[in-house]
mmCIF file of C-alpha atoms and ligand atoms in Angstrom:
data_model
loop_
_atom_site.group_PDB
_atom_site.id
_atom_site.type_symbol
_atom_site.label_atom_id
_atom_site.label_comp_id
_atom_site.label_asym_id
_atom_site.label_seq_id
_atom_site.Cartn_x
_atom_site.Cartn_y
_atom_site.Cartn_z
ATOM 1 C CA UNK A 209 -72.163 79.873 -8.962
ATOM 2 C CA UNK A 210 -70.806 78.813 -5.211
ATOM 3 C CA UNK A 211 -73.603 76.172 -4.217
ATOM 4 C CA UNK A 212 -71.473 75.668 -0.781
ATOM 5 C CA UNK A 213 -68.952 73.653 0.889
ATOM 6 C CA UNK A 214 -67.610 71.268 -1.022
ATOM 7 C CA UNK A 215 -65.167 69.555 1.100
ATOM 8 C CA UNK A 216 -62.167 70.410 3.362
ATOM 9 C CA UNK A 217 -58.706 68.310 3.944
ATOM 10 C CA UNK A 218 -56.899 67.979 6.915
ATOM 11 C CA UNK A 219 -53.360 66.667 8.100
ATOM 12 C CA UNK A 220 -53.083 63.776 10.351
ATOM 13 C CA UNK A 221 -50.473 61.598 11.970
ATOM 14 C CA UNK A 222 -51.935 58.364 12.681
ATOM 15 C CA UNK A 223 -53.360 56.472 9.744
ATOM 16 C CA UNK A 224 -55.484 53.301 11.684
ATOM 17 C CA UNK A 225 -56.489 55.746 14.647
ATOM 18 C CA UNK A 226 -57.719 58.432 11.842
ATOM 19 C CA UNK A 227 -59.659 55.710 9.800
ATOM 20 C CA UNK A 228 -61.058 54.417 12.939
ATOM 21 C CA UNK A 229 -62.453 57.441 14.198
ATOM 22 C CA UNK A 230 -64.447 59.017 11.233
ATOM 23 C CA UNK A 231 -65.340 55.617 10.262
ATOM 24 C CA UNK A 232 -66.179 53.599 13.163
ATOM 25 C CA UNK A 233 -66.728 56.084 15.613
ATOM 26 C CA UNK A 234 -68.466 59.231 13.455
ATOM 27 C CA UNK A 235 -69.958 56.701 10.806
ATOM 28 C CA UNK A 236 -68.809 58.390 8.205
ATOM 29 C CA UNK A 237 -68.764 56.107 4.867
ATOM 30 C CA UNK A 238 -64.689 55.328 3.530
ATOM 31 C CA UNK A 239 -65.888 56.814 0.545
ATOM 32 C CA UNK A 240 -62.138 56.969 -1.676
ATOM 33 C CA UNK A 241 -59.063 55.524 -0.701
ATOM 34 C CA UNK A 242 -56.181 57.145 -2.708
ATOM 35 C CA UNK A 243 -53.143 59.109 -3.155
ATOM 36 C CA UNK A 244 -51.973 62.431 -2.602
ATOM 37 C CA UNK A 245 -51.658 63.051 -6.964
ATOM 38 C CA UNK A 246 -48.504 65.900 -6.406
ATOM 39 C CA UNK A 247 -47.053 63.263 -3.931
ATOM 40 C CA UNK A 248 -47.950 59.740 -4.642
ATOM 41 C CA UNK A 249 -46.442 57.810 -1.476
ATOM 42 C CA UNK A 250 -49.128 59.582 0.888
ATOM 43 C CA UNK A 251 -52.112 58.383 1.281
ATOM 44 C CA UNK A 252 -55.629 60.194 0.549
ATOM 45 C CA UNK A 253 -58.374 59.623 2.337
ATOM 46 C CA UNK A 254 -62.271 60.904 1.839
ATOM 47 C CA UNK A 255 -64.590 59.971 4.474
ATOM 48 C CA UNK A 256 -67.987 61.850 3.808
ATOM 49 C CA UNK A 257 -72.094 60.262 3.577
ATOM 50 C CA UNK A 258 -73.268 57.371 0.936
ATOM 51 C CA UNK A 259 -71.635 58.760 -1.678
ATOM 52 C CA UNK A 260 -69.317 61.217 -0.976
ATOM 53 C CA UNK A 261 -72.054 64.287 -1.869
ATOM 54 C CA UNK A 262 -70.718 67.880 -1.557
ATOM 55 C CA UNK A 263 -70.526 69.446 1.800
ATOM 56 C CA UNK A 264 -70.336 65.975 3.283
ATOM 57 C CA UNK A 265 -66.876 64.923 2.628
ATOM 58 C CA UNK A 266 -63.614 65.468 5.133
ATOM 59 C CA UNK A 267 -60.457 64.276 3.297
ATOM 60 C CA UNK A 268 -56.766 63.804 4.873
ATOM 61 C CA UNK A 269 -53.414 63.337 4.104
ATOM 62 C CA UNK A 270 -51.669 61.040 6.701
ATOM 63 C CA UNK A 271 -48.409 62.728 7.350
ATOM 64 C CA UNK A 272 -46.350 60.208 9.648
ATOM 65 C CA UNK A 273 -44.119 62.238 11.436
ATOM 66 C CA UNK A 274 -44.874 65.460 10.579
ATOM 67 C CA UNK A 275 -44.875 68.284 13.723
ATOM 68 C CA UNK A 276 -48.239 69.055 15.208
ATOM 69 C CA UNK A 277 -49.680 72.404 13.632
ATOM 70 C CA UNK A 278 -50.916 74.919 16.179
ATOM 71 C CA UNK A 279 -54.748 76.732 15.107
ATOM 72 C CA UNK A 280 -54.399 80.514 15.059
ATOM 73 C CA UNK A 281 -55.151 83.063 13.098
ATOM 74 C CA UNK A 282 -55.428 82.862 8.757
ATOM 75 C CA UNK A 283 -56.962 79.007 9.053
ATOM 76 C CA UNK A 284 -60.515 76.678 8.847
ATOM 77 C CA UNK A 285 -60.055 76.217 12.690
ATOM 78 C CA UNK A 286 -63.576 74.471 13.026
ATOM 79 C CA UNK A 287 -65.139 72.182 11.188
ATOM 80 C CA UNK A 288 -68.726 71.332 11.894
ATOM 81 C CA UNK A 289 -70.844 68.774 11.059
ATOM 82 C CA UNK A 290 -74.835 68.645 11.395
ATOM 83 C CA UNK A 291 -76.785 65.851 13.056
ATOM 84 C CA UNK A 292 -80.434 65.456 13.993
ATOM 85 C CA UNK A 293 -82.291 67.971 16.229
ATOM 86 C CA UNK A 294 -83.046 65.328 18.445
ATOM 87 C CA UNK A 295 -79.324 63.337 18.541
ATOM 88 C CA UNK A 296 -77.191 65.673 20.771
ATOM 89 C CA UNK A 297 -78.076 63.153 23.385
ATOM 90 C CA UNK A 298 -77.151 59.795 21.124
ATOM 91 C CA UNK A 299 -73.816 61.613 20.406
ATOM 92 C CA UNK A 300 -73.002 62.127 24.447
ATOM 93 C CA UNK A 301 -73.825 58.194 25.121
ATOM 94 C CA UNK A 302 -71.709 57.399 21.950
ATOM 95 C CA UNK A 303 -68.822 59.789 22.561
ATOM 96 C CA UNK A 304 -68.484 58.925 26.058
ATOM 97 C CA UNK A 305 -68.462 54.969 25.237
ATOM 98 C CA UNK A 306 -65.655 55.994 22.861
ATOM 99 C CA UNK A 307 -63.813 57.575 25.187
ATOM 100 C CA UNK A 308 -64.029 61.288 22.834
ATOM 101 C CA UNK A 309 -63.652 63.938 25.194
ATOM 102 C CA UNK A 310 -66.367 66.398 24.569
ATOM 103 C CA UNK A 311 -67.325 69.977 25.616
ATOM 104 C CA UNK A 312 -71.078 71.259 25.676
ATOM 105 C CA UNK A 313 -73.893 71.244 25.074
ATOM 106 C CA UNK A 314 -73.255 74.874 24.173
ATOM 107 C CA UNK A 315 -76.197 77.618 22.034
ATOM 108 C CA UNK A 316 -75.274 79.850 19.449
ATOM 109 C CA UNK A 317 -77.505 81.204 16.886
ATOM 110 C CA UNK A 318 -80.374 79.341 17.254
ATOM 111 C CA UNK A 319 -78.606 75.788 17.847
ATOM 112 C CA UNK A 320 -77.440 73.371 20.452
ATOM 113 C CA UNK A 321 -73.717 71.973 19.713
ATOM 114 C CA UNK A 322 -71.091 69.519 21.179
ATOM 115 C CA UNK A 323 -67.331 70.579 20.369
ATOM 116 C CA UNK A 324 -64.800 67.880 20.180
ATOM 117 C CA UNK A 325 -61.438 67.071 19.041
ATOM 118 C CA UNK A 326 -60.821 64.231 16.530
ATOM 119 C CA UNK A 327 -57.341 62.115 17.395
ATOM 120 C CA UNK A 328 -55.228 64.182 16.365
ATOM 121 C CA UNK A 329 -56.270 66.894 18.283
ATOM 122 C CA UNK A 330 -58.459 69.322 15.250
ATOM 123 C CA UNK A 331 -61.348 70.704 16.449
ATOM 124 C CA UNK A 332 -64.372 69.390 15.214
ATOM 125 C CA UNK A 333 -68.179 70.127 16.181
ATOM 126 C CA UNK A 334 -71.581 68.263 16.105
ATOM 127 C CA UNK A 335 -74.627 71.003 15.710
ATOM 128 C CA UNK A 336 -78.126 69.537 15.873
ATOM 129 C CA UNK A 337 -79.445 71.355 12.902
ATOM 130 C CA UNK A 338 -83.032 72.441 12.412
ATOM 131 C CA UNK A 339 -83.951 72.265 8.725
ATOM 132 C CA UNK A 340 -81.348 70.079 7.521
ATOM 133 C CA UNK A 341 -83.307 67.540 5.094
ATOM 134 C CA UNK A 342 -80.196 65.468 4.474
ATOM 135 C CA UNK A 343 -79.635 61.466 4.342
ATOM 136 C CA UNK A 344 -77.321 60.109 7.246
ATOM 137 C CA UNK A 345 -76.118 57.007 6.365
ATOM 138 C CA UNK A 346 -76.785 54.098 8.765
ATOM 139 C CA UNK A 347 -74.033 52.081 10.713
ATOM 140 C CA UNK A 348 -73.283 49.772 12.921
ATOM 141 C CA UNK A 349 -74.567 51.514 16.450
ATOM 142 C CA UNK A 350 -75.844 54.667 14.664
ATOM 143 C CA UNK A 351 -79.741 54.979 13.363
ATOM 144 C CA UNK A 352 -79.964 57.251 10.297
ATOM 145 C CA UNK A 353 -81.813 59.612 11.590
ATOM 146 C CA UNK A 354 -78.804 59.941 14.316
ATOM 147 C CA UNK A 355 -75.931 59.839 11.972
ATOM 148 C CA UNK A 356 -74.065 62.881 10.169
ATOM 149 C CA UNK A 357 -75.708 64.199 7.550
ATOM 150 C CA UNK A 358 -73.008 66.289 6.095
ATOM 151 C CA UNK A 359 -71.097 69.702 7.407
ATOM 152 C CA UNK A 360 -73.060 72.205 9.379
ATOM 153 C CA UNK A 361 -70.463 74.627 8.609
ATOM 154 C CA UNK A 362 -66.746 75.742 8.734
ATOM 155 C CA UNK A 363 -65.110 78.237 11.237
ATOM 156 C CA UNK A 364 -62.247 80.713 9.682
ATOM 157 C CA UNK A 365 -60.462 82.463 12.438
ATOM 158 C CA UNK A 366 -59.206 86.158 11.213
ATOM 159 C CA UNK A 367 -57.093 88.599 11.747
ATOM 160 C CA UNK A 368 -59.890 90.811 11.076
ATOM 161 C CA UNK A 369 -62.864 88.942 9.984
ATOM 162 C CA UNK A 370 -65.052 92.252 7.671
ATOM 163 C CA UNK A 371 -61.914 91.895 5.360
ATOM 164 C CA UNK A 372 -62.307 88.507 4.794
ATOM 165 C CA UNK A 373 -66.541 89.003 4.838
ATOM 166 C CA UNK A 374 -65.678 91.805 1.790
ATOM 167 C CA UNK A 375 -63.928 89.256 -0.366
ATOM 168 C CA UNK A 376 -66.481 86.156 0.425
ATOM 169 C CA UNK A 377 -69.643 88.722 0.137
ATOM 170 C CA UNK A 378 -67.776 90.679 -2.645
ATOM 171 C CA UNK A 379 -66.426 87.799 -4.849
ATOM 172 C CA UNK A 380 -67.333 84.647 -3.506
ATOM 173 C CA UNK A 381 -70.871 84.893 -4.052
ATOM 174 C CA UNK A 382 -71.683 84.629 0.568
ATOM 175 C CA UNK A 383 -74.510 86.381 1.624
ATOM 176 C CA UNK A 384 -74.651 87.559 5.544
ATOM 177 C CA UNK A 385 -77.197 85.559 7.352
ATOM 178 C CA UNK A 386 -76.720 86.733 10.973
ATOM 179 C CA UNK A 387 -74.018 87.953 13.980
ATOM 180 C CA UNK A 388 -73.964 86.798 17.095
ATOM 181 C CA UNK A 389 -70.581 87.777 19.916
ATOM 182 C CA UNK A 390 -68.299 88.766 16.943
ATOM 183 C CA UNK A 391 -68.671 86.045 14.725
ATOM 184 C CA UNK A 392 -69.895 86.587 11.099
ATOM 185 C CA UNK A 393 -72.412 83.690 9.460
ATOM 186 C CA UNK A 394 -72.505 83.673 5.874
ATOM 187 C CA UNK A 395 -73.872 80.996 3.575
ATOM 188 C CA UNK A 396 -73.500 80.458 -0.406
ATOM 189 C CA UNK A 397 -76.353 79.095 -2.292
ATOM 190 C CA UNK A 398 -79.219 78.241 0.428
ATOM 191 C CA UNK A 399 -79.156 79.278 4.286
ATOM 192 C CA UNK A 400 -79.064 75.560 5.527
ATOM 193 C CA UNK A 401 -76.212 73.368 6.872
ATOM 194 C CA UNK A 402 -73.557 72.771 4.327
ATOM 195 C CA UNK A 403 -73.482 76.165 3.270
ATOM 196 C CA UNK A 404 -72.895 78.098 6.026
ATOM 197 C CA UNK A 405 -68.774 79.934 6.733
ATOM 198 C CA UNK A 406 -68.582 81.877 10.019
ATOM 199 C CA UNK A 407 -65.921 83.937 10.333
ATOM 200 C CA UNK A 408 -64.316 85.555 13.918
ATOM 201 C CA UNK A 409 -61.824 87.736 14.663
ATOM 202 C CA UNK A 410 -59.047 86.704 17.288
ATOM 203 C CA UNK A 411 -56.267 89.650 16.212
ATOM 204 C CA UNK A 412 -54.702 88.145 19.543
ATOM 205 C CA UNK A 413 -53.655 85.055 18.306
ATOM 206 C CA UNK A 414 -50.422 83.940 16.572
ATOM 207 C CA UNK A 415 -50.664 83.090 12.954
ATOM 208 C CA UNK A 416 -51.569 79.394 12.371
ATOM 209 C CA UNK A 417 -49.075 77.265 11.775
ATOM 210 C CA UNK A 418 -49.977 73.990 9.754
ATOM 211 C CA UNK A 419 -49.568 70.588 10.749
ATOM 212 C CA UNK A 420 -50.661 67.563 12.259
ATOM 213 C CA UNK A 421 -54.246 68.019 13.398
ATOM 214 C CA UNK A 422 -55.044 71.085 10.938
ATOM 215 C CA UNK A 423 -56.834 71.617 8.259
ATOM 216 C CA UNK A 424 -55.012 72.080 4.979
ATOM 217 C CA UNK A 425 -57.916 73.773 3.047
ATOM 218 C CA UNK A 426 -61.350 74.141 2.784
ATOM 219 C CA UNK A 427 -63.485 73.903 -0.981
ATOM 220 C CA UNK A 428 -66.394 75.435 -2.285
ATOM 221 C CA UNK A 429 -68.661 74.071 -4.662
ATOM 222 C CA UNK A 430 -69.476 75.067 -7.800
ATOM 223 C CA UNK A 431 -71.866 73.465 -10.972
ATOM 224 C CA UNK A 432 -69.204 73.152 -13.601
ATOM 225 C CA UNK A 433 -65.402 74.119 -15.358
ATOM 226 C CA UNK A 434 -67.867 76.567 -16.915
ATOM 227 C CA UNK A 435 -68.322 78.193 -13.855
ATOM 228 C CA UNK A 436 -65.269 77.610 -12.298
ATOM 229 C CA UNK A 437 -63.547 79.537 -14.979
ATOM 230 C CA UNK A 438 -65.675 82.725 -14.906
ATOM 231 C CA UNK A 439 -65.122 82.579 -10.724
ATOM 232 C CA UNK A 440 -61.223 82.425 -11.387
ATOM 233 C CA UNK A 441 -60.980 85.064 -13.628
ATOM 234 C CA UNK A 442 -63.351 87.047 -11.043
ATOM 235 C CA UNK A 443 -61.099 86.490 -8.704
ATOM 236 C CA UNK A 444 -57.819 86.934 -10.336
ATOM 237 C CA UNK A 445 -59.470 90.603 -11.093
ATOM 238 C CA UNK A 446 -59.776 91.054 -7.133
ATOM 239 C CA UNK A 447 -56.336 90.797 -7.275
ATOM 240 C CA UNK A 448 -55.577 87.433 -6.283
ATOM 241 C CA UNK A 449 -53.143 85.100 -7.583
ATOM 242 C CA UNK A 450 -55.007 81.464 -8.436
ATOM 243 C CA UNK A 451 -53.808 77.953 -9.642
ATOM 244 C CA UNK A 452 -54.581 76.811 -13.150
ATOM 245 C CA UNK A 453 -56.989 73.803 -13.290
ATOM 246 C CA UNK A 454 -56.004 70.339 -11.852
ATOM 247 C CA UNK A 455 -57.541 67.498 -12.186
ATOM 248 C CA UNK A 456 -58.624 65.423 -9.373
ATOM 249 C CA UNK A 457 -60.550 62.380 -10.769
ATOM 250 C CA UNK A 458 -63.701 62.994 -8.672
ATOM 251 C CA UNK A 459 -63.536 66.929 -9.353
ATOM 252 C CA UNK A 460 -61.704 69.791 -11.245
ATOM 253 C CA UNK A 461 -60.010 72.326 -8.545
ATOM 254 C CA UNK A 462 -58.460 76.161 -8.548
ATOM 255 C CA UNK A 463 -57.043 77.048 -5.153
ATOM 256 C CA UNK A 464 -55.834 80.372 -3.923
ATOM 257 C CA UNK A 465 -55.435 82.229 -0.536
ATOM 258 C CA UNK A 466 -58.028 84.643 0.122
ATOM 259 C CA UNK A 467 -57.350 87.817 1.457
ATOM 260 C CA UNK A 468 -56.864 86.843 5.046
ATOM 261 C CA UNK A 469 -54.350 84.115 3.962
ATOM 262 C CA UNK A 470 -56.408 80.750 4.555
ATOM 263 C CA UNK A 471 -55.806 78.582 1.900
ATOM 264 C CA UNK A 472 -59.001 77.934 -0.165
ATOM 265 C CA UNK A 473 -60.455 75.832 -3.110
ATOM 266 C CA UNK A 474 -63.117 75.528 -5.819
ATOM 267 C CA UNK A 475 -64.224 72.213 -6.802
ATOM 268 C CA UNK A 476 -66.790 71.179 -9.336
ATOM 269 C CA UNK A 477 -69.935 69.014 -8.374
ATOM 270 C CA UNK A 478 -68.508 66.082 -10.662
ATOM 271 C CA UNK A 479 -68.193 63.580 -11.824
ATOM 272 C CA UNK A 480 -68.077 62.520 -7.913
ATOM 273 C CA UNK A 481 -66.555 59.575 -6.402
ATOM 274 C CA UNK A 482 -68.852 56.751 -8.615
ATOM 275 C CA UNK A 483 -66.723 57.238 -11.370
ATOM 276 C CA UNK A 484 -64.684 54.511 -10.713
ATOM 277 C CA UNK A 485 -66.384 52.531 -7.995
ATOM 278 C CA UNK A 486 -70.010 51.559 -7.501
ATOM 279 C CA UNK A 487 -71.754 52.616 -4.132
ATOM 280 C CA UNK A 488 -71.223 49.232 -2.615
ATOM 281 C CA UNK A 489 -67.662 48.917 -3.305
ATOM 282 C CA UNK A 490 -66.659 52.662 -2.246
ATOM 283 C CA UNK A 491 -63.752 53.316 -0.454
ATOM 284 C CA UNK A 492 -62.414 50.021 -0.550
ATOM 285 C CA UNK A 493 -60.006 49.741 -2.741
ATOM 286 C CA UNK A 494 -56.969 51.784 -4.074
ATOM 287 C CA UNK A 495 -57.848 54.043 -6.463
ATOM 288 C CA UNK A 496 -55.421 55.694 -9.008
ATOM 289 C CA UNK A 497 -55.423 58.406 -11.349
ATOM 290 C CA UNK A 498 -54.939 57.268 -14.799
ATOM 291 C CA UNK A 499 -52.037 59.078 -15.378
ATOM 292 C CA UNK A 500 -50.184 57.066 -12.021
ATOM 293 C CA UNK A 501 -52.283 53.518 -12.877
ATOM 294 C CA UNK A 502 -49.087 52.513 -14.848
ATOM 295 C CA UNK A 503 -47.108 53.110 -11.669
ATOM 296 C CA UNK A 504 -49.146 51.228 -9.489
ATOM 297 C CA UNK A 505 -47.173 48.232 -8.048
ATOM 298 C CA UNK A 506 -44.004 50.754 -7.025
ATOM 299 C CA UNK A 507 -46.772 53.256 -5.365
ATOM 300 C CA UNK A 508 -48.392 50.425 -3.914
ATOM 301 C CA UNK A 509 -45.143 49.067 -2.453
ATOM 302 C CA UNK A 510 -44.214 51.976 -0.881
ATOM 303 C CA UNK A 511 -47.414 53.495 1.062
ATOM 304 C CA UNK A 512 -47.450 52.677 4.060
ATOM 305 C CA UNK A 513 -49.837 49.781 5.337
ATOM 306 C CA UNK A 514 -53.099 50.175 6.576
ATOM 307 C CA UNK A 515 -53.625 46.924 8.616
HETATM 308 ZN ZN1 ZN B 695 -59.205 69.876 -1.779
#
């Protein structure tokens, strides 16, 4: 019933430079700009491929002001995304003419990856994937068969990492696919990019503390409400305490903490982000909830401007 990632939402400070970079520089398509629905004068951004697929799609809340978070232990501290076998070298030339500092090439498992941090400072990676059929979208200065095809995979730093393996291989429907130095890879659904969660153990570190340049939570993907409901009430049976249902236009979502504390979400498949806008037109305009369209020019006139 957990297909894989779904999607994961961050915190940043800087609206234009965060637009700019997963747009312009990453090539990510703007796929929905909107609002945060408990808190309607913050923006909502998704950046993610064509059409804002599953395990493609990085979302933020600009938070002007807020303190920067520090990564530590009970977070996502990693998220990675998967590119071509043969674009490790594209993505050097590109980051480097973008000024990106960038650390690699480095191996693990059986792949080649580039870490970075994105402007604000969260860690990001770029694996070249083998086996990772996936569309990239074209843009301006990236070929499609260079471009981001989605997530590779998240990283969840633990306090102790088997704890939080028990509950995803236990509950959350992960498999183990392989462990390599201490760190765990699991996968739901398939063993490709997109579905892969490694988990590590760094007992040294302080606890996380959330923030500018963190991620907020990570989602899982699942078919349906039908199966979202029979995976809360599995997990409310593990003993864990979990939201009722909340609508979020493009997807239905139950969050919880799992048993390591970072903060987690499932999300159904659909209806996806064409609901309201056509694949051309993605992204480009302000997009409201139904139950906020009547509120429109007030919210409108009091988020902050993106020009
Ligand atoms: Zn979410």
């Amino acid at each position: 019933m957990i297909k894989g990632l779904h999607h994961v939402t961050a915190m940043t400070g800087n609206i234009r430079k965060n637009i700019r970079f997963y747009t312009e520089i990453l090539g990510l398509q703007f796929v929905k700009k909107t609002v945060n629905y408990d808190s309607p004068d913050i923006w909502h951004f998704y950046f993610g491929d064509a059409t804002g697929s599953p395990g493609s799609v990085i979302t933020f809340f600009p938070f002007q002001g807020m303190p920067r978070g520090q990564s530590g232990v009970g977070s996502t501290n990693v998220t990675g995304f998967s590119v071509g076998l043969d674009s490790l070298d594209f993505w050097k030339k590109r980051l480097k003419e973008y000024q990106v500092d960038f650390r690699g090439p480095f191996h693990r498992f059986d792949e080649h990856y580039y870490s970075l941090s994105d402007l604000d400072g969260m860690e990001l990676e770029l694996v070249a994937s083998p086996n990772d059929l996936r569309q990239g979208l074209e843009t301006p200065g990236i070929r499609a068969e260079d471009a981001i095809k989605g997530f590779s995979h998240i990283e969840l730093t633990c306090s102790i990492a088997d704890k939080t393996a028990f509950f995803m291989t236990n509950v959350m429907e992960h498999h183990r696919l392989k462990e390599e130095n201490g760190r765990i890879r699991l996968y739901s659904g398939e063993a490709l990019p997109g579905h892969f969660v490694d988990l590590v153990s760094r007992p040294s570190l302080p606890l996380h503390k959330g923030g500018i340049g963190t991620v907020h939570h990570v989602a899982f993907s699942t078919a349906d409400t039908e199966t979202q409901k029979t995976l809360r009430d599995r997990i409310i049976k593990a003993g864990i305490q979990v939201s009722p249902m909340q609508d979020r236009q493009y997807f239905q979502s139950i969050y919880f903490r799992e048993p390591g504390g970072i903060l987690f979400e499932i999300a159904t498949e659909g209806p996806g982000f064409l609901v309201d806008e056509t694949p051309e037109t993605l992204g480009q305009s302000l997009k409201l909830p139904s139950w906020l369209e009547a509120e429109r020019e007030t919210i409108e006139a009091r988020l902050p401007s993106l020009d």
